[in-house]
PDB file of C-alpha atoms in Angstrom:
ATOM      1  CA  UNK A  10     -67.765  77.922  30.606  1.00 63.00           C
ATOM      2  CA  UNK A  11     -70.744  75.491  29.948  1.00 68.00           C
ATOM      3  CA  UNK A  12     -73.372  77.494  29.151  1.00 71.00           C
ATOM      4  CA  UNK A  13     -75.725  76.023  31.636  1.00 76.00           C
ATOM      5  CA  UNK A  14     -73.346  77.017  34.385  1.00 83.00           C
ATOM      6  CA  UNK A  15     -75.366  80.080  35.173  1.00 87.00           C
ATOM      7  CA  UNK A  16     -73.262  81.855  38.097  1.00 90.00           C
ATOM      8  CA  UNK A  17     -69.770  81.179  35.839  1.00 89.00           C
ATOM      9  CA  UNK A  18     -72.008  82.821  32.872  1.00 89.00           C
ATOM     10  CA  UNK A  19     -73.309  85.870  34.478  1.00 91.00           C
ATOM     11  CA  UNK A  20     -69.827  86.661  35.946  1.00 92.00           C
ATOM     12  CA  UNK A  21     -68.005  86.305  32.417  1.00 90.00           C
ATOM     13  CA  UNK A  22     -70.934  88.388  30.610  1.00 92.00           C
ATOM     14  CA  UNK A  23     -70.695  90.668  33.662  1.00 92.00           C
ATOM     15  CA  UNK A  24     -66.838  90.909  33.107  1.00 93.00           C
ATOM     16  CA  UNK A  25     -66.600  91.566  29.244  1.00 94.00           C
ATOM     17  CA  UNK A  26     -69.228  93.900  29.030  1.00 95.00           C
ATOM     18  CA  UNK A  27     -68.566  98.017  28.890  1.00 94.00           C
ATOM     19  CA  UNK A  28     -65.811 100.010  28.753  1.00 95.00           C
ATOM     20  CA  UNK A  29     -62.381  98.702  28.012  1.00 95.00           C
ATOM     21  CA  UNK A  30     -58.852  99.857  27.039  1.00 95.00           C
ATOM     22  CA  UNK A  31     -56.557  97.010  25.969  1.00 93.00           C
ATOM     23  CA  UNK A  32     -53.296  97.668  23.798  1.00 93.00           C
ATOM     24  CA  UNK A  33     -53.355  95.549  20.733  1.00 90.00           C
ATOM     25  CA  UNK A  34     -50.138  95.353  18.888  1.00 92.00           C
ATOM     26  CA  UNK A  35     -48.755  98.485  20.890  1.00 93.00           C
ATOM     27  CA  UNK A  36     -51.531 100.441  19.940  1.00 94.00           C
ATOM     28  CA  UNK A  37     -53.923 102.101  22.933  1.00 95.00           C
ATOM     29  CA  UNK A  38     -57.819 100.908  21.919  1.00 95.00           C
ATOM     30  CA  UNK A  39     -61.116 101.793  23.692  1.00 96.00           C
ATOM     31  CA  UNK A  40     -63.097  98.412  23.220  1.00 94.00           C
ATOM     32  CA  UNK A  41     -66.956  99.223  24.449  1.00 95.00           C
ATOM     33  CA  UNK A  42     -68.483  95.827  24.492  1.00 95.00           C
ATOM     34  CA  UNK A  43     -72.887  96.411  25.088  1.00 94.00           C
ATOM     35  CA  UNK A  44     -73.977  92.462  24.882  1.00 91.00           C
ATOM     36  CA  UNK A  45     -72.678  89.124  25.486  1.00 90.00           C
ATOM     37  CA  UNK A  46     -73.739  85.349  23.728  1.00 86.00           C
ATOM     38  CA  UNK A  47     -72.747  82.738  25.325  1.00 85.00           C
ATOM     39  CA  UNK A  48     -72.750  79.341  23.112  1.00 84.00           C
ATOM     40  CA  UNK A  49     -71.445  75.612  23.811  1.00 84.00           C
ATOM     41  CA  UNK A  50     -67.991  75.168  23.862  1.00 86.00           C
ATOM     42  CA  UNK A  51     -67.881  73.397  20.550  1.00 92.00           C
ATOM     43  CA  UNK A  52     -70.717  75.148  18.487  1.00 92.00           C
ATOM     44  CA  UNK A  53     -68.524  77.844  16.927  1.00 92.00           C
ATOM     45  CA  UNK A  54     -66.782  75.004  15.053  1.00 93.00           C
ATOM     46  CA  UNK A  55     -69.627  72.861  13.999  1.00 95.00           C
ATOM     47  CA  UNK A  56     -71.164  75.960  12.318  1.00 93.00           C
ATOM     48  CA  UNK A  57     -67.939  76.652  11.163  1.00 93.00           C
ATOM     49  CA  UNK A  58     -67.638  73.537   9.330  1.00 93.00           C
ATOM     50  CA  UNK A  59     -71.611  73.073   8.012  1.00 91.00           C
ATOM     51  CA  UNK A  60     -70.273  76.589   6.052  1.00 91.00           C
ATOM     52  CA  UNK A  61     -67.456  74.972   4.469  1.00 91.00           C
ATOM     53  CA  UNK A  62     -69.348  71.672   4.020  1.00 90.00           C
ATOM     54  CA  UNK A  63     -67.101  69.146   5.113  1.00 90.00           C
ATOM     55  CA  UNK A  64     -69.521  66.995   6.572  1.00 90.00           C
ATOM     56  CA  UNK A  65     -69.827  64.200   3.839  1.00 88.00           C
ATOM     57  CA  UNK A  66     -73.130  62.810   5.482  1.00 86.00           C
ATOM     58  CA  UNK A  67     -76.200  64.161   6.504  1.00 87.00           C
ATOM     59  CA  UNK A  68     -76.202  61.896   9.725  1.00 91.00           C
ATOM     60  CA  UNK A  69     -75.297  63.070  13.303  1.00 95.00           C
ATOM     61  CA  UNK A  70     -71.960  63.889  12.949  1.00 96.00           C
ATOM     62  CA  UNK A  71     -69.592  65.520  16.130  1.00 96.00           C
ATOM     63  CA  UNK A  72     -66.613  67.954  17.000  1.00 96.00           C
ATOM     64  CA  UNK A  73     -63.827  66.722  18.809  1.00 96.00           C
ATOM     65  CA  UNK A  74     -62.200  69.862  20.600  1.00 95.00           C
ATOM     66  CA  UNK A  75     -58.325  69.471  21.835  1.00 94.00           C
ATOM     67  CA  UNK A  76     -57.216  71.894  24.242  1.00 88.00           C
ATOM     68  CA  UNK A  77     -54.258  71.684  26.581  1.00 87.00           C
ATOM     69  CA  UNK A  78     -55.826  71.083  30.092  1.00 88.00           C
ATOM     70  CA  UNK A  79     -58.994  68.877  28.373  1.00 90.00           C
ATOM     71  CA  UNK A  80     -61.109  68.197  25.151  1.00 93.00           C
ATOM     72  CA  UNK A  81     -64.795  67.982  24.782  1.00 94.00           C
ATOM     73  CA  UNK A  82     -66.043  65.790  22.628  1.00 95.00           C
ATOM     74  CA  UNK A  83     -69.933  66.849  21.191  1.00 96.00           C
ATOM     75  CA  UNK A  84     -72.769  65.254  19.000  1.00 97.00           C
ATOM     76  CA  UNK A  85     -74.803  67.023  16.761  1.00 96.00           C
ATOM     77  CA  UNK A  86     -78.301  66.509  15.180  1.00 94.00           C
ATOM     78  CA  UNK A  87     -78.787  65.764  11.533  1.00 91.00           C
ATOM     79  CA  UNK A  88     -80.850  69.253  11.522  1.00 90.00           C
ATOM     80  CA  UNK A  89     -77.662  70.962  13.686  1.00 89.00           C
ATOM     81  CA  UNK A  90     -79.292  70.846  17.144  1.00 92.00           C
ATOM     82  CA  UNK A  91     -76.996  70.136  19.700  1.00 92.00           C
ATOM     83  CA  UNK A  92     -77.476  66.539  21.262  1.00 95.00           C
ATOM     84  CA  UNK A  93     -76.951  67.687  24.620  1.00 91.00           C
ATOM     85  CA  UNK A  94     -76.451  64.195  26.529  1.00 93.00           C
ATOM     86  CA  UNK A  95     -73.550  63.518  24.374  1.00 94.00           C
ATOM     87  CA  UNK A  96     -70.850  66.120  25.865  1.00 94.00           C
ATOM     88  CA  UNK A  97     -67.911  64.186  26.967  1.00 94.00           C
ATOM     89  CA  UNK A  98     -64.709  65.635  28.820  1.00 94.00           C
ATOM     90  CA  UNK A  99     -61.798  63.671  27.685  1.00 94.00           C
ATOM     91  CA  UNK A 100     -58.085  64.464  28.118  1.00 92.00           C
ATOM     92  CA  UNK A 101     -56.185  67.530  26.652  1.00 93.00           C
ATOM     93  CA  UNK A 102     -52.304  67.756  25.830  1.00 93.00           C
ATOM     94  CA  UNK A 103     -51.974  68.152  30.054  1.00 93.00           C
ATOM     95  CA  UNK A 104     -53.145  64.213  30.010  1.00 95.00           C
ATOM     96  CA  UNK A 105     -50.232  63.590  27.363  1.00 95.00           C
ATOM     97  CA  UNK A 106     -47.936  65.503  29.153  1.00 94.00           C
ATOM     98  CA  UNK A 107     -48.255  63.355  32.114  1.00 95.00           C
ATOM     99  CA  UNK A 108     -47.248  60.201  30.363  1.00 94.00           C
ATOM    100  CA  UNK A 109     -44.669  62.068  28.660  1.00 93.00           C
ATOM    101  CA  UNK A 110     -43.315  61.842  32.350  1.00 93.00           C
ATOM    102  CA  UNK A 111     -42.526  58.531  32.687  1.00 91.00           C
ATOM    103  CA  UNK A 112     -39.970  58.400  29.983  1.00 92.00           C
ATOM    104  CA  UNK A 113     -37.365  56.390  31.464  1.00 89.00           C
ATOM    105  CA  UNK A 114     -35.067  59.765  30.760  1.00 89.00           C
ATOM    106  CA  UNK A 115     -37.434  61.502  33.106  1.00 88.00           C
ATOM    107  CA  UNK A 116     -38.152  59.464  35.296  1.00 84.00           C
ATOM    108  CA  UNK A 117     -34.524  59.610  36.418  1.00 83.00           C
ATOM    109  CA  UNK A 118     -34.381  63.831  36.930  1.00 82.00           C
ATOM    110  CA  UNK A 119     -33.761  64.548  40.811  1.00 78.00           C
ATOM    111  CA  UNK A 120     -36.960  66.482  40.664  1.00 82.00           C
ATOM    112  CA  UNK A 121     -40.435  65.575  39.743  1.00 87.00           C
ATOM    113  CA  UNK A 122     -41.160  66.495  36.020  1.00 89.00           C
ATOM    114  CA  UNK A 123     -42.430  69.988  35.440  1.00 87.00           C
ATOM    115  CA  UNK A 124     -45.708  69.300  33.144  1.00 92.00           C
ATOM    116  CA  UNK A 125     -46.072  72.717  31.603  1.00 92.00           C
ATOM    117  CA  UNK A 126     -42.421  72.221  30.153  1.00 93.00           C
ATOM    118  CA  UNK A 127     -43.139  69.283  28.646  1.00 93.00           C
ATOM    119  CA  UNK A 128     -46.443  70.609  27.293  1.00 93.00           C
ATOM    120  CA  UNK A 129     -43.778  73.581  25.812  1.00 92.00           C
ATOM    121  CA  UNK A 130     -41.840  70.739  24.101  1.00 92.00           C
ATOM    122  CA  UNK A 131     -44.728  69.287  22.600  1.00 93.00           C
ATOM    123  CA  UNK A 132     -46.183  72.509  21.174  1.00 91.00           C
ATOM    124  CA  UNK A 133     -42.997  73.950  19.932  1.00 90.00           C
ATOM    125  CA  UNK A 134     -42.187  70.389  18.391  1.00 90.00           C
ATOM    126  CA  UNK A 135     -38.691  70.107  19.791  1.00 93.00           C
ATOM    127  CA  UNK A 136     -39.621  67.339  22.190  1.00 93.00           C
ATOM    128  CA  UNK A 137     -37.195  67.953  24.421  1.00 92.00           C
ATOM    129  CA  UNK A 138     -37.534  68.685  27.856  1.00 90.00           C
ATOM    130  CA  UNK A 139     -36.040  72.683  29.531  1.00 82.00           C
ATOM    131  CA  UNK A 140     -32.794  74.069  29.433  1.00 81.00           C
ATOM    132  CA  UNK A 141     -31.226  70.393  29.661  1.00 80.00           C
ATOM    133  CA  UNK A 142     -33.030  69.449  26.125  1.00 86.00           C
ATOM    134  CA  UNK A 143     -33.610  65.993  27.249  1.00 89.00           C
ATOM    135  CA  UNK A 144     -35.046  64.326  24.356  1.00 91.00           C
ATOM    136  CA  UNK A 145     -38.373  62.414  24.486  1.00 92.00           C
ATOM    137  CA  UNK A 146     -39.085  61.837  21.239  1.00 92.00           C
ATOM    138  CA  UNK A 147     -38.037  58.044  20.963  1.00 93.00           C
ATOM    139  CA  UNK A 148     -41.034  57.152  22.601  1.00 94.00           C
ATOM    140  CA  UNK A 149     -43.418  59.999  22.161  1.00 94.00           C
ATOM    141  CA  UNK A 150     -45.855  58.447  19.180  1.00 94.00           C
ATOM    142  CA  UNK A 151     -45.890  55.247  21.957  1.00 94.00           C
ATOM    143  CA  UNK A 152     -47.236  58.364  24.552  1.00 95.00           C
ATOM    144  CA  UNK A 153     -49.457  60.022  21.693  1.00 94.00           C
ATOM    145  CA  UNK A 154     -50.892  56.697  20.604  1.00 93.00           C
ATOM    146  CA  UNK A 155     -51.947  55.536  24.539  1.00 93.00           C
ATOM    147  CA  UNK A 156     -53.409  59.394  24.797  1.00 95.00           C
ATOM    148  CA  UNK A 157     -55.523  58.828  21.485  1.00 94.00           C
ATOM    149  CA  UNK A 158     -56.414  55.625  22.935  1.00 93.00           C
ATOM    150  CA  UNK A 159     -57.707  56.848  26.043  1.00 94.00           C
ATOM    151  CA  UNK A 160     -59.670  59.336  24.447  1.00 94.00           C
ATOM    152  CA  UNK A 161     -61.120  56.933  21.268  1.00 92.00           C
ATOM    153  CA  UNK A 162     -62.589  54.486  24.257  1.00 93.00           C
ATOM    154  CA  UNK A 163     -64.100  57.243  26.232  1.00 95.00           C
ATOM    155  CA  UNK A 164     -66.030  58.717  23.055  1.00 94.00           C
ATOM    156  CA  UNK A 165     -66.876  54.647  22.055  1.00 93.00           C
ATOM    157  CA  UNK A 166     -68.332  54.269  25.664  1.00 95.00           C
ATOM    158  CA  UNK A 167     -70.268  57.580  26.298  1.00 95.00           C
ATOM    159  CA  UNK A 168     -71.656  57.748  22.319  1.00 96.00           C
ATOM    160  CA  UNK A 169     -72.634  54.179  22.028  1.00 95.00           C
ATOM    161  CA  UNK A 170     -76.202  54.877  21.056  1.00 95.00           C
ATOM    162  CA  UNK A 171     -75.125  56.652  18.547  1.00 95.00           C
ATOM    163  CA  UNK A 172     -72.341  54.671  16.851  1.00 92.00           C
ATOM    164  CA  UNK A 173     -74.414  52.957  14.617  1.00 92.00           C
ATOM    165  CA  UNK A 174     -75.666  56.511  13.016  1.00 92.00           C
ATOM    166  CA  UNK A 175     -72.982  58.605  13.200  1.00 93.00           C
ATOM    167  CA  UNK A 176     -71.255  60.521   9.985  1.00 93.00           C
ATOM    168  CA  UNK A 177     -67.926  61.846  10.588  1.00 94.00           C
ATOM    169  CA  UNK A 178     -66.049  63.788  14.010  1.00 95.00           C
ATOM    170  CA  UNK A 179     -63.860  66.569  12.782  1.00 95.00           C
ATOM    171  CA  UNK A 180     -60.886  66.985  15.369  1.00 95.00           C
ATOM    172  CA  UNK A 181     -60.858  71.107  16.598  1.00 94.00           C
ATOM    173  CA  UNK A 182     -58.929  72.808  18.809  1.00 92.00           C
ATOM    174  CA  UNK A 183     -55.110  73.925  19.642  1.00 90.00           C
ATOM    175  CA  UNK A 184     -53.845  70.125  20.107  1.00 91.00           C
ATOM    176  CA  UNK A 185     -55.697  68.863  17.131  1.00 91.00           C
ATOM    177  CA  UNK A 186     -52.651  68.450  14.991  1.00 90.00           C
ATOM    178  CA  UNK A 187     -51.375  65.684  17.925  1.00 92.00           C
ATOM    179  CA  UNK A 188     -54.600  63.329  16.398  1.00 91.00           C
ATOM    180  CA  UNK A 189     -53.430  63.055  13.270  1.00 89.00           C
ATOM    181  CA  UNK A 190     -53.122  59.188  13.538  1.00 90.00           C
ATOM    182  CA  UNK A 191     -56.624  58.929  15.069  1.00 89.00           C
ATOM    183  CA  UNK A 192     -57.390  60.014  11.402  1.00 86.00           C
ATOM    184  CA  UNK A 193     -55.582  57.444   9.802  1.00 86.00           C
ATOM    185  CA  UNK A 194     -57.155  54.569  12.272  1.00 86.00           C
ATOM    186  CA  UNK A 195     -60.730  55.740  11.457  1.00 85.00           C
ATOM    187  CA  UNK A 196     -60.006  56.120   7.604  1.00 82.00           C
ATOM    188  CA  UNK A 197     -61.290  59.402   7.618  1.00 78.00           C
ATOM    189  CA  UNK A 198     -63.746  59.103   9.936  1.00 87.00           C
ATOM    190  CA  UNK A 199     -62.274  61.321  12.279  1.00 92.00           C
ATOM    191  CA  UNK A 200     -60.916  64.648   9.843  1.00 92.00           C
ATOM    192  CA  UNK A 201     -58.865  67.433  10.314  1.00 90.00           C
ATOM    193  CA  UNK A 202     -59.649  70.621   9.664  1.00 87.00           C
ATOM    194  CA  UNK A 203     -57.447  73.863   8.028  1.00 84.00           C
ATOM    195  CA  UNK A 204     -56.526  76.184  10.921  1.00 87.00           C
ATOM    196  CA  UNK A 205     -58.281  73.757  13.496  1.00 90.00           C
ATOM    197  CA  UNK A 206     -57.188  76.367  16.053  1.00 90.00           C
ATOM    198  CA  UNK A 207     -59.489  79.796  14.840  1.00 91.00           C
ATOM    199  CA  UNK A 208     -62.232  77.498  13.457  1.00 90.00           C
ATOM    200  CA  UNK A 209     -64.242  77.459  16.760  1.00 89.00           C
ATOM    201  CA  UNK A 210     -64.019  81.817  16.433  1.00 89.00           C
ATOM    202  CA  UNK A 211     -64.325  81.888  13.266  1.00 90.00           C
ATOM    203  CA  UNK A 212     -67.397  79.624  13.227  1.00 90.00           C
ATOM    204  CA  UNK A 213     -68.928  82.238  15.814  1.00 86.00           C
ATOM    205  CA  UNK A 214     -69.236  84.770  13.304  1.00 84.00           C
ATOM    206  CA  UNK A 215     -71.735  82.262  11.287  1.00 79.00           C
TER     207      UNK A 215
END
């Protein structure tokens, strides 16, 4: 959760911590877990990227974190601190999902579209929709283009005092590889990352 969300903190930090037994690849474990950090959602990655030193400017620079049911877009100090005011909720692969659903192909189904299949299609890359495989890929850069859209005006409105000194946003997160043309728009502005999924754990370890 947001870290200042103290009563959604306490309960996770009360949940994880002590005894445990999990299986973990069919093996039995005994995970004993004695203290909890909490950190902003998007830290992990920024710290995560400072080590590999992708940021080409010492400037205030961001994380853009992609996630199915939202993303969180974040501002960072040149010195690292976290520019608190600039946390914006934008729209995960759940937002794209529901424009996937007016595809003329769907729109004609007896039933209302079922988002989480379409969110399946997406991730597994066959864009196409259940059992049926109704294909929604004709249109589906249109529906990833109005998505990135969305999102791109959102970050332009709620980091406007910013703009004029920020470095570079590197694009996080389990739906990152959908912004690839974001990338392209920005010339580089926006960057992708290796692994953009584990960077935010790995990052934690820093």
């Amino acid at each position: 959760p947001n870290e200042l969300q103290t009563e959604k903190v306490e309960a996770i930090v009360k949940g994880l911590q002590g005894n445990h037994k999990i299986k973990r690849n069919g093996e039995a474990m005994v995970v004993d877990i004695q203290s909890v950090e909490v950190q902003p959602e998007t830290m992990g990655a920024f710290k995560w990227v400072l080590s590999q030193k992708l940021f080409q400017y010492a400037r205030v620079n961001g994380v853009l974190d992609l996630g199915g049911k939202t993303g969180i877009g974040q501002l960072y100090a040149k010195n690292g601190t976290l520019i608190r005011e600039s946390r914006i909720i934008v729209g995960g692969t759940y937002q794209l999902a529901q424009l996937v659903a007016q595809h003329p192909k769907l729109i004609r189904l007896d039933t209302t579209p079922n988002l989480s299949l379409i969110m399946d299609a997406i991730a597994d890359e066959s864009l196409k929709y259940g059992t049926m495989g109704i294909s929604f890929g004709d249109k589906f850069p249109q529906f990833v283009s109005q998505w990135l859209e969305d999102i791109r005006n959102k970050l332009k409105i709620s980091w406007a005092k910013w703009l004029p000194e920020l470095g570079e946003v590197v694009v996080v997160g389990g739906s990152a590889a959908l912004a690839k043309p974001i990338v392209e728009q920005t010339a580089g502005r926006f960057k992708m990352v290796t692994q953009p999924q584990f960077c935010g754990v790995m990052g934690m370890l820093k």
